[in-house]
Each structure stands twice: as structure tokens, then as C-alpha cells.
Amino acid sequence: MSVPKANEQAGTPRARLAQVVNQHIVEIVSDSGEGAQTCGQMFGTISAKMGNGVWTVEIIPAEIEPPFRSRAGASGNRIRVGKGVVTNMGDQADLVVAFNEQVLYSRIDVDAIARGAHILLESKWKDDRSEDIREAYAAALADFESRGFIVHEVPMETECLKVVSDARRGKNMWILGALSAIYERDVSLIDAELERKFKRKGQKVIDSNVNLVRAGYDWADANIDLRYRIPVAPTNVPTVVMNGNTAVGLGVMAAGMELCSMYPITPATSASHYLAGSFSKVGGVVHQAEDEIAAIGFALGASYAGKTPVTITSGPGLALKTEFIGFAVMAELPIVIVDVQRGGPSTGLPTRVEQGDLLAALFAAPGDAPKIVMAPATIEECFHFMVTARKLAESFRGPVLVLTDANLATGQQNFPRPEVREEWIAPPIDQSAWDRDVRPYDWDGATGLSERPVPGQKGGNFVLTGLAHDENSRVAYESAINQHSMEARSRKLAALRKTLKTPDVYGDDTGDLLVVGWGSTLGAIEEAVDRLREEGRRVSSLHLRFLSPFEPGLREIFSRFKKVMTVEINYSDDPSFGDARRLAQLAWLLRSETLVDVDCWSQVPGTPLAPGIIADVVRSRLSENGSAAAAGAR
């Protein structure tokens, strides 16, 4: 059993027959527990290390133990591999590996697979002891072919059993080998990745997985007449590949934050897992509290003592933290709060993506509680925004919320390796004596800012309260004092806004329609805009990173377009609802902010948005408003 290295593949008859493509979308789906996610993650990582652009999306069932051979139980990974930078999941898959026909239907149900796509389907079911299963498999096979898919029946289990005794624990690595043959992946990189991943489990486990990969590679090499070559865009820039939760964890350390206090919640938990494994090497603590309220309470205690902590959660956890977020605003305690958004309301869709927490982040606290809210748009930004968030929390002495989502948290992307800078690190706690002539809340009249005393600093002790208070932190119910302190806390946002730059427009500065987005939809929106502009349509886009306060200049930018429309992954009614229509969350805010008649289109399928769908919607809206520009009309 021999597997050629990548450089040995060139020049062989098989290599010469490979079809060159600029990008391909591969999906691997199985029952939960069969390892399709691991297979997909490793395929994506290896592709990135070969120099291809990569964007992955996890396919995760909502239940921990979903029914076997069911649509609801589909688990896996979508990997978009391209010649250059890949910024989103793309449209429909070109090749799908399915461990049974029922999980494949879950992808067909959401129109995830292109007509003409190749399907590598586990063939064991046609000989199953159950007549029902045999009939279901045969019916599905005929149905798939009638839908235009090209089905390759693959004896995955039979071949795996030649290498290991339990095919369920080896099929994913065998498939990784088969995909590596089809896409000409560098086997030496696979070996290295297997060594890294299974190092803790010992050499026996590593060797077993290496043998499975090579068996899959050899079988596909001999039996599957599909070969794709995805060129690599040359670059001298060192790159890294990771998901958004790992990027958040690295950003926490790069920012010098040494305390993460949280309670486990999907899909945020892996960020704390990463920090727990890394803090022991660089210094820092992950505190797992008994619940979300205790987690942020612990963090705020650390903040009072002089640290700038981070707490990481998801929608239901954010709901529980809101009273303490209000306390952080009132007491002016620096803290970074990461909300990895998932579907809602309540416990909603724990494993699926949504951008439904924007209004909750801005308003879910008693009274008027102004706070900074930011939203990274890429996995790389998940890293850098943690540094910015820490600095803003300290400079503006209060909470900073960072909204990521499940798409960023669990997806993988490669990006230039950050060059860590000393100025990113949090400065040491000021131990010099506090100037007794300066009160704990000596608010600046123009900015609302005040210096931050730290208990332990000589003269730095002060009473902390969530009640209305004056500059001395004395509880005060006088009308004038409450008015003054509210003004001070509000002016922080105005002061921050003056430091922000007007966001750049993607495309021309004027046109028929401006698409506005936030968060993880960046790549899909800009790809849709590129396609529309190639058709001659006067469409541009704008992506917001600051949501409280907004970046300046939005009304002036909007005035240069005939129509402005947000694209978001939260709910909005159809335009046919007229005045009763509920708008998408960013659209609702922008109309209030700019007094512009901002339109919106949003969807909550539990998956990231595809660029093709966005492009179709924009074409439709342009047509409805009689402003569609035919090709060449610019």
C-alpha cells in the first residue's frame, strides 16, 4: 500500500487528467458520532496549509443524541476551498460524501447541493438485514439520480474493516484519504496533522489513522475517476488557520486579559476550552462559575480589583447576564462580554447561526444603560477585536460587548499570522498613590470619562454601588445628580464616535442600491455585490463593525444611493405587511439613526447566507423599484 507524495503525483497519468477548478465546495455528512466533522475540519486545515483559501461551516444536529439514520441527525462539515481568499460558505456543494441516504436528504431539504454534484454514498445499506432500510436506500438512490446528482456507491464500511475492527470509528479517516486522492492533497501534511491531533492518544492510534487514510486514498485512486486540482495563489505572507472561538481566545491573550469567567453554553464553550488549555502556559485563569449570573459577577469583582476580565456566552446566557451588565454601566467597571449568537428566542437553535441578539445587546438592561457594541465580520477580526475591546473597556470605563455568531465561532478560515505587538498588552495595574483631590467619578463634562481608582492602590478605595450616585460614589437620589450622572455615562458614546472613521463603501460611492450588513455576512454580501456589478448593476455594500455607537457619516453615505437595504440573519416580515411590518434589527436601528427609509431582507434558516441568494434578492428588489440596470447600462 503506497501513497505518493504531492510532488510525486505531478506528471502521472492521473494528475494530468485532473480538472482544474478555481474553487469547489465539499460536504461530508454522517450520523452524529461518526466523525464527519473531524474529517471535514482536517480536510479544510490541510487545504489551507497547502495554500488554498478555505471557509468551513459545521453541520451540527440540535440534539446531543439524535435518531440514527435521520434527517435531524445529520452531522458534518461544509468546506469551500478556493484558489484565493475564501470569505464565505458559497452556494451549492459540488461533491458530497454521505454515510447514509437519510442524512443526505437533510442537505437536499435546504437546497445545499448543486444539480450535477457528485455524491459518494455509503453502499452498505443496500444489503442491510432490514428490508425497510434496503427499500429506503433503493428508493433514495433512484430519487437522487432523478434530481440530477451523480451517485458513486462506495463500500466504506467494507473497506474500513480491512484496516480496523470498528468501522464506525474509522470511516471518517478513510474518507479523508479518499478526498485527498480526489483533490490531490499532500499526504505528508495529512500525516503531520494526524500526528498533531492524536499525539496524546499514542503512536498506536496515530498509526491506525494513518493506515485508514492511506487505505481510503488507495481505494479512491483505483476506483473513483474524479480528480480536481485547485490552484494556489502564491504568497509570501505566513498564514494561520483556525475557527472564530480560537481566534477570540488568542485575542484575549494577545490583549493581556488574564481572567475569563464563564458558564458553558453552545456554541461559545470551545473558546473557554481553548483558554483553559493555553492560560496555564502564558498566565491566566478560566473560572467556571455555577451559572451565567455568577460568571459575570465574578468577572466584575475582578474588574473592581483592577483587572479587565472577559466573560464569554451565547444568547440565553446574555439574557441572564443583563442585570449585571447594567450594573457594570452604572458602576463603570471595565469588562469585555463576548456573545456568540445562536438561534433564538429562549434556548432556540443552540447549534445554528443567527444574528438575533443585536437589540438585546443594546437594550436588555434596566433603565438607560449605554454601552459599546462591536461585531467582527471575519475570523481574523475575532482576534483583533478582543484587543480593541479591552482597550475601549478601560478607556471608557464600562462594558464592551462583542457579537460574534455560530458561523464565525465554529467555521475555519486562514488569514495572515498576526504579528503580536507590545502595545496590545494590558498595562500593569497602577500602584501609585491616588490623588485624594480626584473623586472616584470626576466626570469630564465633554466626554463623561473619569479616572479609574483601584482598591489596593494607596487611597484608591471607594464604595461601589449600583444605585444612583454622585462623583464621590455616594448614593444620591437628588434629581440634578441623577441627571448629571446619566449625561456623563451617555457622553462616553458620543466621545467614542468622534474617534471612529466613516466606514468604507465596497464598490462605487453612488448607485441604485446600497446593501448594509454586519457580522459574519460580510463575505457573502460582498461576493453577491461583485456578481451584481459584473452584470452591470449599480450596487455597492457597507459593513458596520460598530453598532453602539454607529460609525459616523451614515446618513451622508445613504443619501448617495436611491435605495438602502440591510441583509441580516434575523427575522423580518415580508414587505407585503406594509405599515405592520416588523423590520430586521439593524434596519430598525438605522432608520432611527439616520431617518432614511431603510429597507431590509433577512432570513433565519439556521445557516449562513449564501451569496447567490443575496444576489437574487437584490435583483428582485431592484426590479420592484424599477431601477434595475440592464447589463452595460452603467
XYZ file of C-alpha atoms in Angstrom:
634
model
C 0.000 0.000 0.000
C 1.827 3.113 -1.153
C 0.696 6.663 -1.302
C 2.650 9.145 -3.397
C 3.677 12.498 -2.013
C 2.221 15.553 -3.682
C 5.393 16.289 -5.595
C 5.446 12.708 -6.813
C 1.912 12.969 -8.171
C 2.796 15.565 -10.791
C 3.333 14.074 -14.179
C 1.469 10.857 -13.527
C -1.350 9.965 -15.936
C -3.925 10.544 -13.150
C -2.521 14.007 -12.343
C -2.699 15.035 -15.986
C -6.399 14.141 -16.081
C -7.262 16.359 -13.124
C -9.842 19.056 -13.822
C -8.560 22.464 -12.788
C -11.160 24.479 -10.843
C -10.810 27.820 -9.057
C -12.980 26.674 -6.173
C -15.003 23.692 -5.024
C -17.470 23.078 -2.217
C -17.288 19.721 -0.453
C -19.695 18.439 2.191
C -19.278 15.419 4.464
C -22.390 14.321 6.373
C -22.932 11.398 8.705
C -24.890 10.394 11.750
C -23.783 12.166 14.898
C -20.723 10.468 16.367
C -19.297 9.088 13.121
C -16.627 11.765 12.845
C -17.644 13.668 9.729
C -16.884 16.977 11.459
C -13.358 15.869 12.300
C -12.852 14.684 8.737
C -14.073 18.000 7.345
C -12.013 20.095 9.733
C -8.850 18.185 8.832
C -9.582 18.400 5.105
C -10.015 22.157 5.491
C -6.863 22.539 7.580
C -4.757 20.548 5.144
C -6.135 22.532 2.206
C -5.276 25.787 3.987
C -1.769 24.560 4.739
C -1.326 23.746 1.053
C -2.045 27.421 0.337
C -5.694 27.307 -0.717
C -8.230 29.723 0.695
C -10.696 27.935 2.967
C -14.013 28.628 4.678
C -15.747 25.850 6.601
C -19.205 25.554 8.130
C -20.123 22.920 10.684
C -23.348 20.965 10.237
C -24.466 20.187 13.774
C -27.653 18.437 14.927
C -29.692 20.225 17.579
C -29.872 17.165 19.825
C -26.934 15.513 21.582
C -28.148 12.026 20.613
C -30.393 12.465 17.555
C -32.127 9.482 15.943
C -29.915 7.157 13.921
C -30.271 7.409 10.090
C -32.451 10.521 10.256
C -32.511 13.925 8.619
C -32.457 15.584 12.045
C -29.314 13.685 12.957
C -27.108 14.953 10.134
C -23.678 15.972 11.394
C -20.762 17.096 9.325
C -18.891 19.861 7.680
C -19.009 22.009 4.530
C -15.608 23.033 3.184
C -15.244 25.646 0.483
C -11.749 25.527 -0.985
C -10.554 28.173 -3.419
C -7.586 29.498 -5.324
C -7.551 32.793 -3.430
C -9.116 34.162 -0.280
C -12.440 32.477 0.577
C -14.775 34.619 2.666
C -17.992 32.611 2.947
C -19.581 29.195 2.510
C -20.633 29.779 -1.122
C -23.779 28.431 -2.746
C -24.315 24.743 -3.542
C -21.945 21.840 -2.971
C -20.065 20.258 -5.859
C -19.230 16.982 -4.106
C -20.880 15.373 -1.092
C -19.853 12.379 0.988
C -22.821 10.820 2.805
C -22.625 7.979 5.308
C -26.298 7.173 4.683
C -29.032 8.415 2.398
C -31.189 9.963 5.139
C -28.557 12.478 6.302
C -28.088 13.396 2.653
C -31.748 14.348 2.472
C -31.175 16.901 5.238
C -28.862 18.764 2.858
C -31.215 18.380 -0.100
C -34.012 19.851 2.047
C -32.066 23.129 2.374
C -31.043 23.154 -1.299
C -27.377 22.785 -0.356
C -26.371 20.512 -3.250
C -25.950 21.536 -6.888
C -27.633 19.618 -9.696
C -24.868 17.561 -11.268
C -22.976 17.268 -7.995
C -21.093 14.043 -7.308
C -22.338 12.023 -4.328
C -20.101 9.453 -2.637
C -22.687 7.322 -0.837
C -22.045 4.520 1.650
C -23.317 1.374 -0.093
C -23.680 -0.968 2.913
C -27.368 -0.134 3.276
C -28.406 -1.911 0.093
C -27.551 -5.213 1.789
C -28.841 -4.329 5.245
C -30.714 -7.006 7.200
C -33.717 -4.708 7.475
C -35.996 -4.791 4.462
C -37.209 -1.285 5.321
C -33.669 0.072 5.165
C -32.923 -1.759 1.907
C -36.079 -0.321 0.349
C -35.364 3.184 1.653
C -31.851 3.050 0.234
C -33.027 1.840 -3.183
C -35.753 4.474 -3.365
C -33.336 7.208 -2.369
C -30.785 6.076 -4.940
C -33.372 6.394 -7.713
C -34.547 9.721 -6.323
C -31.030 11.161 -6.188
C -30.402 10.242 -9.804
C -33.741 11.765 -10.837
C -32.642 15.016 -9.168
C -29.567 15.118 -11.374
C -26.981 14.016 -8.834
C -24.217 11.645 -9.932
C -24.093 8.900 -7.315
C -20.992 6.810 -6.633
C -21.771 3.886 -4.351
C -18.770 3.417 -2.064
C -18.212 0.369 0.196
C -16.860 2.483 3.051
C -17.519 0.050 5.872
C -16.306 -2.997 3.958
C -13.015 -1.290 3.123
C -12.556 0.123 6.623
C -12.969 -3.305 8.173
C -9.874 -4.387 6.265
C -7.916 -1.933 8.449
C -9.800 -1.649 11.767
C -12.313 -3.763 13.660
C -14.832 -0.938 14.216
C -15.660 0.887 11.004
C -17.764 3.452 12.858
C -14.549 4.709 14.488
C -12.542 4.775 11.293
C -14.776 5.651 8.389
C -14.073 9.386 8.697
C -10.312 8.933 8.276
C -10.831 6.540 5.386
C -12.962 9.206 3.691
C -10.286 11.822 4.416
C -7.908 9.636 2.438
C -10.379 9.237 -0.426
C -10.945 13.004 -0.626
C -7.207 13.548 -0.539
C -6.822 11.408 -3.633
C -9.681 13.176 -5.435
C -8.361 16.658 -4.583
C -4.649 15.817 -4.745
C -3.970 16.765 -1.127
C -0.423 16.476 0.179
C -0.273 13.231 2.131
C 2.763 14.355 4.120
C 0.632 17.177 5.546
C -2.063 14.673 6.469
C 0.482 12.562 8.325
C 1.685 15.625 10.222
C -1.858 16.658 11.081
C -2.695 13.149 12.324
C 0.453 13.196 14.450
C -0.545 16.538 15.976
C -4.182 15.633 16.546
C -3.703 12.185 18.062
C -0.381 12.734 19.843
C -1.953 12.452 23.288
C -3.557 9.110 22.385
C -0.269 7.481 21.485
C 1.534 6.085 18.456
C -0.831 3.118 18.057
C -3.772 5.443 17.444
C -1.715 7.591 15.086
C -0.635 4.555 13.050
C -4.200 3.264 12.844
C -5.446 6.553 11.454
C -2.529 6.834 9.027
C -3.391 3.368 7.711
C -7.058 4.317 7.313
C -6.178 7.475 5.388
C -3.876 5.584 3.085
C -6.422 2.842 2.529
C -9.023 5.409 1.546
C -6.521 7.177 -0.685
C -5.577 3.962 -2.491
C -9.188 2.839 -2.892
C -10.252 6.187 -4.410
C -7.142 6.257 -6.575
C -8.118 2.905 -8.043
C -11.911 3.211 -8.157
C -13.057 6.844 -8.393
C -12.499 8.599 -11.701
C -12.705 12.106 -10.274
C -9.692 14.395 -9.956
C -9.745 18.094 -9.152
C -6.847 20.465 -8.860
C -7.407 23.804 -7.130
C -4.505 26.155 -7.889
C -2.817 28.084 -5.124
C -2.376 31.852 -5.239
C 1.311 32.422 -4.407
C 2.011 34.440 -1.273
C 4.974 35.061 0.991
C 2.773 36.025 3.938
C 2.764 33.461 6.785
C -0.794 32.344 7.490
C -2.704 30.559 10.232
C -5.966 28.614 10.082
C -8.452 28.492 12.965
C -12.073 29.000 13.916
C -13.552 32.122 15.488
C -13.675 30.812 19.050
C -9.972 30.007 18.915
C -9.335 33.459 17.442
C -11.269 35.005 20.335
C -9.176 33.006 22.809
C -5.923 34.063 21.169
C -7.162 37.648 21.092
C -7.901 37.522 24.823
C -4.306 36.502 25.487
C -2.876 38.985 22.983
C -4.812 41.726 24.763
C -3.309 40.733 28.095
C -6.617 39.792 29.699
C -5.891 37.218 32.377
C -9.336 36.220 33.595
C -12.149 34.516 31.702
C -15.189 33.767 33.824
C -17.983 31.855 32.154
C -20.572 29.116 32.268
C -20.568 26.507 29.446
C -23.044 27.199 26.653
C -23.228 26.239 22.978
C -21.630 27.497 20.744
C -19.396 29.624 22.965
C -17.847 26.938 25.169
C -14.877 25.978 23.000
C -13.417 29.464 23.491
C -13.058 28.786 27.213
C -11.704 25.304 26.489
C -9.004 26.874 24.363
C -8.178 29.431 27.039
C -8.124 26.775 29.761
C -5.509 24.874 27.783
C -3.444 27.946 26.990
C -3.599 30.100 30.126
C -1.528 27.534 32.003
C 1.360 28.320 29.632
C 1.098 32.100 29.500
C -0.621 33.045 32.766
C -4.291 33.480 33.380
C -7.351 31.825 34.840
C -10.559 30.366 33.440
C -13.200 30.394 36.154
C -16.207 28.142 35.512
C -18.975 29.566 37.669
C -22.142 27.782 38.770
C -24.253 29.810 36.332
C -24.134 32.774 33.955
C -25.040 35.314 36.641
C -22.259 34.140 38.894
C -19.820 34.166 35.974
C -20.247 37.843 35.193
C -20.480 38.691 38.896
C -17.100 37.042 39.474
C -15.666 38.917 36.495
C -16.942 42.251 37.776
C -15.335 41.581 41.136
C -12.036 41.149 39.319
C -12.709 44.347 37.421
C -13.252 46.261 40.667
C -9.884 44.891 41.821
C -8.161 46.324 38.754
C -8.221 43.590 36.098
C -10.121 43.784 32.824
C -11.881 40.410 32.566
C -13.760 38.711 29.770
C -16.902 36.636 30.018
C -17.981 34.570 27.012
C -21.532 33.375 26.465
C -24.359 32.881 23.982
C -27.922 34.236 23.742
C -29.602 32.638 26.785
C -26.502 33.396 28.836
C -26.551 37.009 27.705
C -30.132 37.234 28.925
C -29.061 36.081 32.394
C -26.150 38.492 32.494
C -28.132 41.596 31.659
C -28.736 42.854 35.198
C -25.015 42.712 35.910
C -24.297 44.406 32.545
C -26.467 47.271 33.750
C -24.500 47.251 36.993
C -21.232 47.497 35.023
C -22.619 50.550 33.224
C -23.754 52.207 36.458
C -20.629 51.345 38.478
C -18.402 51.992 35.429
C -16.464 48.732 35.616
C -14.433 47.717 32.545
C -15.395 44.288 31.209
C -15.451 42.562 27.812
C -18.522 40.421 27.098
C -18.411 38.106 24.079
C -21.808 36.911 22.862
C -21.555 34.065 20.344
C -25.015 34.423 18.829
C -27.149 31.372 18.045
C -30.778 30.950 17.053
C -33.423 32.183 19.475
C -35.546 33.217 21.303
C -35.101 31.306 24.566
C -32.901 28.260 24.007
C -33.940 28.360 20.321
C -31.491 26.747 17.932
C -28.418 26.016 20.085
C -26.198 24.824 17.252
C -27.364 27.104 14.443
C -26.380 30.592 13.361
C -28.440 33.750 13.799
C -27.887 37.470 14.331
C -30.802 37.892 16.687
C -29.074 39.368 19.751
C -28.336 42.848 18.409
C -31.242 44.611 20.097
C -30.752 42.566 23.265
C -27.110 43.647 23.397
C -28.076 47.287 23.059
C -31.157 47.468 25.246
C -31.532 44.453 27.534
C -30.743 46.137 30.848
C -32.996 48.096 33.173
C -33.086 51.816 32.608
C -30.901 53.690 30.158
C -27.624 51.760 30.045
C -25.411 52.978 27.185
C -22.707 50.528 26.246
C -20.258 49.844 23.415
C -21.255 47.083 20.988
C -18.935 45.758 18.284
C -19.267 42.974 15.711
C -16.285 41.352 13.972
C -17.011 40.364 10.384
C -14.323 37.724 9.867
C -12.483 35.123 11.903
C -9.376 37.293 11.729
C -11.341 40.182 13.205
C -12.449 37.924 16.086
C -8.789 38.034 17.126
C -8.117 41.735 16.652
C -11.417 42.913 18.126
C -10.511 41.462 21.512
C -7.523 43.776 21.721
C -9.684 46.747 20.732
C -12.464 45.728 23.115
C -10.088 45.545 26.078
C -8.703 48.999 25.352
C -12.152 50.529 24.887
C -13.454 48.936 28.093
C -10.611 50.534 30.037
C -10.618 53.878 28.228
C -14.376 54.316 28.513
C -14.601 52.511 31.863
C -17.522 50.213 31.195
C -18.780 47.112 29.391
C -17.901 46.370 25.769
C -19.990 43.716 24.035
C -18.510 41.782 21.117
C -21.105 40.000 18.978
C -19.808 37.012 17.037
C -22.036 34.148 15.884
C -22.037 30.405 15.312
C -20.816 30.879 11.746
C -17.653 32.624 12.917
C -17.290 30.551 16.094
C -17.145 27.101 14.501
C -16.079 27.881 10.937
C -12.432 27.801 9.920
C -10.609 30.319 7.763
C -6.960 31.012 7.013
C -5.606 34.531 7.400
C -2.230 36.282 7.798
C -0.472 35.378 11.031
C -0.889 38.315 13.445
C 2.358 39.965 14.494
C 1.790 40.445 18.212
C 2.649 43.950 19.396
C 3.638 45.002 22.884
C 1.107 47.843 22.905
C -1.713 45.305 22.662
C -0.984 44.029 26.168
C -2.918 45.445 29.111
C -0.696 47.719 31.186
C 0.049 46.717 34.784
C -2.262 47.986 37.499
C -1.300 51.482 38.629
C 0.110 51.107 42.147
C 0.926 54.767 42.677
C -0.973 56.675 45.331
C -4.358 58.003 44.277
C -4.691 61.787 44.189
C -7.096 62.434 47.024
C -8.313 65.579 45.290
C -9.717 63.406 42.469
C -13.086 61.815 43.194
C -13.896 58.240 42.005
C -16.292 59.628 39.393
C -14.907 63.037 38.481
C -16.719 63.022 35.157
C -15.279 65.139 32.389
C -18.005 67.486 31.219
C -17.359 66.897 27.495
C -16.553 63.169 27.377
C -18.110 61.722 30.528
C -14.802 59.996 31.247
C -13.273 59.639 34.679
C -10.109 58.065 36.041
C -10.297 54.556 37.461
C -9.228 54.140 41.075
C -8.263 50.631 42.135
C -8.732 49.299 45.661
C -5.276 48.379 46.952
C -3.798 51.409 45.324
C -2.997 53.798 48.192
C -6.060 55.994 48.549
C -7.815 54.128 45.748
C -10.552 52.546 47.842
C -14.064 53.688 47.043
C -17.595 52.452 47.624
C -19.067 50.627 44.657
C -22.806 50.856 44.129
C -25.417 50.114 41.523
C -27.570 52.852 42.950
C -27.592 56.366 41.550
C -24.557 58.136 42.908
C -22.543 61.322 42.736
C -18.868 61.852 41.866
C -17.850 60.508 45.273
C -19.859 57.319 44.692
C -22.212 58.488 47.405
C -25.725 57.143 46.972
C -27.760 60.112 45.843
C -31.398 60.468 44.856
C -31.315 64.178 44.101
C -32.791 64.900 40.669
C -29.895 67.045 39.491
C -27.280 64.454 40.444
C -29.075 61.645 38.640
C -29.458 63.829 35.545
C -25.763 64.723 35.653
C -24.512 61.154 36.066
C -26.770 59.879 33.276
C -25.417 62.597 30.973
C -21.856 61.606 31.823
C -22.387 57.920 31.033
C -24.161 58.739 27.786
C -21.497 61.164 26.592
C -18.957 58.353 26.514
C -20.605 57.018 23.353
C -20.550 60.448 21.728
C -16.877 60.800 22.650
C -16.064 57.387 21.184
C -17.992 58.141 17.998
C -15.843 61.204 17.372
C -12.792 58.939 17.258
C -14.270 56.482 14.729
C -13.725 56.646 10.975
C -16.519 56.766 8.434
C -16.820 53.203 7.054
C -15.684 52.472 3.502
C -18.203 51.685 0.784
C -17.487 48.445 -1.100
C -17.969 49.386 -4.743
C -18.896 52.778 -6.142
C -19.778 55.627 -3.763
C -23.103 56.203 -5.550
C -25.632 53.903 -7.152
C -29.097 52.371 -7.259
C -28.810 50.277 -4.121
C -26.584 50.050 -1.050
C -26.572 46.758 0.859
C -25.723 47.213 4.552
C -24.657 44.308 6.740
C -22.910 43.445 9.972
C -21.093 40.461 11.425
C -20.396 37.241 9.573
C -22.418 38.110 6.458
C -19.553 40.255 5.105
C -18.102 37.729 2.689
C -21.437 36.587 1.253
C -22.669 40.177 0.778
C -19.509 41.354 -0.955
C -19.427 38.286 -3.221
C -23.065 38.964 -4.160
C -22.196 42.611 -4.882
C -19.305 41.510 -7.095
C -21.631 39.287 -9.150
C -24.249 42.028 -9.496
C -21.676 44.601 -10.552
C -20.359 42.185 -13.204
C -23.911 42.205 -14.580
C -23.730 45.995 -14.828
C -25.931 46.724 -11.835
C -25.167 49.808 -9.735
C -24.959 48.048 -6.386
C -22.499 48.630 -3.517
C -22.287 47.494 0.094
C -21.354 48.819 3.509
C -20.419 46.699 6.520
C -20.661 48.043 10.056
C -18.287 46.983 12.833
C -19.549 49.407 15.482
C -23.238 49.112 16.357
C -23.201 51.272 19.502
C -22.232 53.914 18.770
C -22.588 53.746 14.988
C -19.683 54.850 12.884
C -20.173 58.456 11.670
C -21.306 59.604 8.224
C -24.001 57.005 7.566
C -26.761 59.456 6.597
C -24.495 61.153 4.066
C -23.459 57.806 2.560
C -27.087 56.662 2.359
C -28.051 59.902 0.571
C -25.866 58.922 -2.382
C -27.948 55.816 -3.158
C -31.505 55.545 -4.450
C -32.245 52.714 -2.066
C -30.660 51.313 1.098
C -31.324 47.761 2.279
C -29.909 45.703 5.134
C -29.183 41.975 4.785
C -29.238 40.157 8.116
C -29.684 36.729 9.720
C -32.565 37.693 11.986
C -36.297 37.845 11.447
C -38.261 40.432 9.482
C -41.725 40.404 7.941
C -42.247 40.413 4.211
C -42.747 43.913 2.677
C -46.366 42.942 1.946
C -47.116 43.536 5.648
C -46.962 47.280 4.929
C -47.076 49.517 7.997
C -47.468 46.485 10.262
C -44.208 45.028 9.041
C -41.555 44.179 11.630
C -38.111 45.086 10.347
C -34.782 43.347 10.694
C -32.849 44.557 13.718
C -30.122 46.629 12.053
C -32.662 48.168 9.653
C -34.795 49.188 12.632
C -31.795 50.895 14.244
C -30.571 52.582 11.073
C -33.987 54.087 10.320
C -33.963 55.589 13.798
C -30.371 56.761 13.497
C -30.490 58.290 10.014
C -34.216 58.947 9.367
C -33.640 57.243 5.997
C -36.313 54.823 4.726
C -34.020 51.798 5.050
C -35.445 48.575 3.587
C -34.371 45.123 4.723
C -34.189 41.481 3.772
C -33.470 38.851 6.352
C -33.764 35.114 6.801
C -33.427 32.704 9.730
C -32.698 29.301 8.155
C -30.204 28.414 10.870
C -27.425 28.502 8.287
C -25.148 31.232 6.962
C -26.479 33.203 3.994
C -25.310 32.201 0.520
C -24.102 34.885 -1.912
C -26.348 33.555 -4.676
C -29.476 34.032 -2.548
C -28.455 37.586 -1.638
C -27.823 38.393 -5.302
C -31.267 37.030 -6.258
C -32.972 39.147 -3.593
C -31.178 42.309 -4.707
C -32.131 41.703 -8.346
C -35.736 41.297 -7.249
C -35.754 44.471 -5.141
C -34.161 46.475 -7.951
C -36.759 45.166 -10.362
C -39.611 46.015 -7.973
C -38.415 49.604 -7.757
C -37.983 49.983 -11.490
C -34.340 50.778 -11.151
C -32.778 47.623 -12.446
C -29.916 48.395 -14.724
C -29.508 46.099 -17.674
C -26.082 44.801 -18.472
C -23.928 47.578 -19.841
C -26.230 50.332 -18.637
C -23.739 51.933 -16.271
